[in-house]
Every structure is written in C-alpha cells, then in structure tokens.
Amino acid sequence: MPQVKRNKRGILHSAPIYIFLILVSLPIVIAYLWLFASSFSSKLTLGIFPKELTLYNWRFLWSEIKLGLTAFESIWPVTLNSILLAGSITILEVIISLLAGFALSRMDFPGKDLIMKTTIILHAFPGVALLIALFYVLNFINLLDSIMGVVLVKVALELPMATWMIKGFFDEIPWELEWAAYIDGCNKFQLWYKVILPQIKPGISAVAIFAFLAGWSEFIYSYTFLFSSEHYTLAVFLKNLIGDFRFLDYGLLAAAGLFYLIPVIVFFLISQKSLMKINFGGIKG
Amino acid sequence: MRVILRDITKKFGTFVAVDNLNLNIHDGEFVALLGPSGCGKSTTLLMLAGIYKPDKGKIIFGNKNVTHELPKDRNVGMCFQNYALYPHMTVFENIAFPLKLRKMPRDIIEKKVNQIARKFHLDSLLNRRPSEISGGQQQRVALARALVKEPKILLLDEPLSNLDSGLRISMRAEIKKLQKDLGITTVFVTHDQTEALSMCDKIAVMNKGTLQDFDTPEKLYSQPKNQFIAEFIGNPPMNFLDVVCIREGDKVYLKGTSFKIELSERVKSEFPQIQNGEKVILGIRPENLKLTSEGQNTVKGEIYVVEPLGRDKLVNIKIGTNRIKVIASQDYNGNMGENVFVHLDMDKIHLFSWEDGDSLRTTA
C-alpha cells in the first residue's frame, strides 16, 4: 500500500528533526519539571521524581516565613505591588503607543523620519547602562523608592518597540477604508471608534501582552530603585529568598517561583489568540 | 444633480495633481474620467467626494457650493477599487453602516438593507464577513453600500479593475444599466478606454493633471483634439507617420520618406490652414488601413511582425522610421520581412501639429 509507505518514509524523514528538537528543549522541560516537583515534595529522586508529597513549601501563602535570621513579610502585598507595576505599565504603554503610532503612521509632520530613527536607537540602547543616570533623575524628581518611578522608566524604555508595533497595524489600514467611512457619514471620532479601532484590536492586545509580561518580569529597575520592603515586587522577593545562598530553602524557592509563574501562564492562555495574530497583521480581506 | 467644477487646482507639495480643471456635468449623466495613472483623475474624484480640498476653485452640486463641505454632508455614494469594506462587520452591517450613522430607526434600516441586498443578489450572504465572500460579491456589497443611502451623486473609482475579465465585461453592462435605471449622476474613474467608451455618456480625458477634452465617446474617437487623445482612445491605438505637407497648385500632398499621397477634397476642407513645407503628423486608425497591391493612396512598407488575435490578425509594418499596425483578415498569410502596400482611407485621416500635437482640424 503506497499510502503506508509514504507515511513510513515521512516518519523516517522527520525523525532526526524531532530528535533534535527534543534534545534542544529537554533542558527547559526538565527545569520546569524540577520546579514543579520540588515545590510539592520534601525530597526528590533522580532529580525530578518527588518522594514525599507536601504542601509545606507553599507555607508562604498563609504564614510568615523565616530563613536563618531574616523574617519575610507576607507575599500578598508584594504580589499586589507586582500587579500594580505591570498593570500601570500596560495601561500607560498602550495609551501612549496608540497615540504615537497613529501620528507616525497617518500624519505628516517635520522631523517624523528623525523621530522614527531615534526611537529605534532608543530601543537598541541597553537599559542597564542607564541605571546610574536614571537613579539621579528619579532622585531629582522625587520618584526614587516609588513604584510609579519604576513604571515611568520601564514605559519609556518599552515605548519605542510598542509604538513601532502599533504603527505597523495602522499602516496596514488602507486609506480607502477611512475615506469610505467619511463618505458613509462618519465624523472624526466615529471614524476612530467605529472603523479604525476594531482594525487594530489585535495590535492593542499584542502591545498590552508584551507590556504586561515585561512589567511582571521586571527586576533590575525594581531592585535598584525600590528600597522599602513595602514596595517590593515579586521578582525582588524571589531574589531576597535566595539571599546570600547561606540559608537557601530550594523547596520554598521553587514554590514561590511557581507562584510567580501562575499569572503569566493564565495571561498567556487567555491572550494566546491575539498574540498569534501579530505575525499576520491587522486586516484580512 | 448637476455637478460643476470650476478652475479646480490641487497641489501636493510642489506637484500639481490637477491643474485648472473645468467640468460641467449635467443631471443624470454618466461621465468617465479617463487617463493614464497619475493623471489626476482619482484626485479629482476625491475632491468631488470631499476627501481632498482643492487649493483653488469651486465645486458646485446643483446650485450649492460644496467646496468646503465635509464628505458626510455631500450625500455622495462612492465605490473604491479595493472596495474598502469594513472587515470587522458583516455584509449586513456594512450596508447598514451609512444608515446607522444617520440614526435611522432599526426597522427601516433592516427593510432598506434587505431591499437593496435582494437587488444585488446578496440576500444569502448578509451574515458573512467581507473576507468570506468572493471579489465579485465584495464589489456588489460596495455598490449596495454606496447606493443604500440614495445619494444624489455616485462616484466610482476603478470599480472593475480588480475583477477577472469575464466578470468585468458583465459588470460593465450591469453598472451601465443600473445607472440608467436610477438616473443618478455618476462619475467613473478609469484608465481603461474600453470601459469608458462602452459605458459612459461623456468622457473627460486627462493627462498630467490637465483636461485634454470633454466630449461624447463618438466625438473623441472620430475627431480627437490632439495626439494624446488620438493615441489613448481606440484599440489598437492610432498609427502615426511623420510627413511633410506640399501644396502644388490646387492640390495638397503629404510626403513621407518613401511615399507621396494626395489629400481628398473633403479632408482638404477640414484642414485649410496647413502650409506648404510644414511638418505634420499623419494619424490613421488601424481599421482604416488595408493591405493591398500597389495603387492609388498606398504606402510601401515592410512586415515587422504578425500578431494573430483570433478574429483577425494585427500586422505591424515598418514604414521608414515609423511603425504602424494594420488589421488584416484571419486568412492573411504575409511573412516577416516581406514588402507590402498599405492602402489608406483618405477620408479618415487626422493631421496633428508636429510641435504640440494639437489637431490641425478646424472644427465647424
């Protein structure tokens, strides 16, 4: 039967590819397995197989924890801080990039080219190199040790990318669509709200997702610019759990890491569809 | 509604897209704006729609100056080349959109949309999205959307260009019939002279932003005002030969590199001004040429190439430095390189100025 033959050959052909892909992704898979298994057990055999199941590692959810001499505050206010940080970054970034993207795509003004080029350079600039300068600036405007300060820094650094992304979505809307809307009787606001906005919805969600994820995983600026423990975010909390490696509780660290991961996974599952559309652009048909 | 364009000029930066355009379109007329790409025809249409504002001049609908009115206040319907349907709306919502913006009651909107959908055979597609229907169907949706608000003027921007050739020919007739049934003043932009000739009452030929002529298709075809119109209208295009005019007593001859032909009495009276020794361009359409043997009013040439077109053959002939096209019957069997004689129908010739390409005909 030729059908079977072809299938067999197909498998033979793709086998090396599969083996290669499995080998490449194995370290990541094992890392996550370790994280998951060790958070629910007191001991592991062969690296990833749990021996004794326990919820003791998750005790940070309901009680204070002590490692060595350090006592850690409850994780809930810290989580709230992370949500506040990521949420603020998302909202600000979406609003600003929408306006900037529209202007860069649809309007003609002197210096437009220069702005587009400099935004790209800004994006290429390594943020860590700015740490000290930013410290001075934040100190000057009294936003040191404040979540809003970190939000502003992060938004500023992420904006070029977001603006370019949104601009791409605006670029794909044909002028004729706007003209048709005007002729059908739209005023400027109706055009924006009823015709343009629905076309760039995938762009907005894409920017929102990237902004949220970037905000959620933000570490270096939070760690540098936030000193008081009531302003700590989850990333800083995790770092402090590791401490100086003397009293490190791996089970606890794994559980906290998993906890840190949950919102990202949930968010990804919800927004997966919009995320996938980025490649395909805004408009079909 | 009648439409008047008076001294319309539109510039983009330093580029003059439309230069001092004057058009007078009567109520119910079907007018084509015809010209090569970049001639300003689409710009003119967008000025009629109110998308672009002219830098100079007036646009008048009926008795009202609408030059500074917004598109939504002009009551025009427009259909674009790429249809410009709203991708996020269903066919029904697309057609209903102009009515919704006018805050019409729901039941009336529904009635009107269903009515026009039936007319355009879209009844079964009302719940689909534009991406889920064919190009021809999308175009009918675009037309329905343009017409549902019962506009006074219909603007069509190359509506047939994106259709395949069979559908294009049938839509040509459909649109013409529709326009006549509705009696709506229609302006139609196209670069395809066949479309313009076959559909429209009058054609405005444009080139490089200026109006070349505005007349009926017959007039443009039989008495082109300049060489551009002569070449642009008609398929295959008109042939041109460089000749010198020679007056000998009462007779007028046209002399080329290898021929000398006499003007007929009728043509002579049409072109009384040509001078002895004046360089002119002789224009003649392929259908007014015949392949014959040597005789009166014939020109000798060499076959360059023969293109069979199915119904007949198009023979390219080299005469001196010029090349002309002649329509021959299907059974013609001349070969490349052979010498032939071409007979000119001397009553059907056109003469154009060598300097500016204007017709030398003195129109009565």
mmCIF file of C-alpha atoms in Angstrom, chain A residues 33 80 96 98 122 154 180 200 204 228 284:
data_model
loop_
_atom_site.group_PDB
_atom_site.id
_atom_site.type_symbol
_atom_site.label_atom_id
_atom_site.label_comp_id
_atom_site.label_asym_id
_atom_site.label_seq_id
_atom_site.Cartn_x
_atom_site.Cartn_y
_atom_site.Cartn_z
ATOM 1 C CA LEU A 33 9.604 19.650 35.895
ATOM 2 C CA LEU A 80 -0.218 43.366 44.692
ATOM 3 C CA ILE A 96 0.874 56.370 24.569
ATOM 4 C CA LEU A 98 -1.643 54.159 20.308
ATOM 5 C CA LEU A 122 16.476 54.144 21.934
ATOM 6 C CA LYS A 154 10.030 50.950 32.135
ATOM 7 C CA ALA A 180 -15.274 55.225 2.785
ATOM 8 C CA ILE A 200 -6.077 47.447 15.355
ATOM 9 C CA ILE A 204 -3.574 46.669 21.072
ATOM 10 C CA SER A 228 11.483 49.902 51.280
ATOM 11 C CA LYS A 284 -7.672 40.331 6.464
#
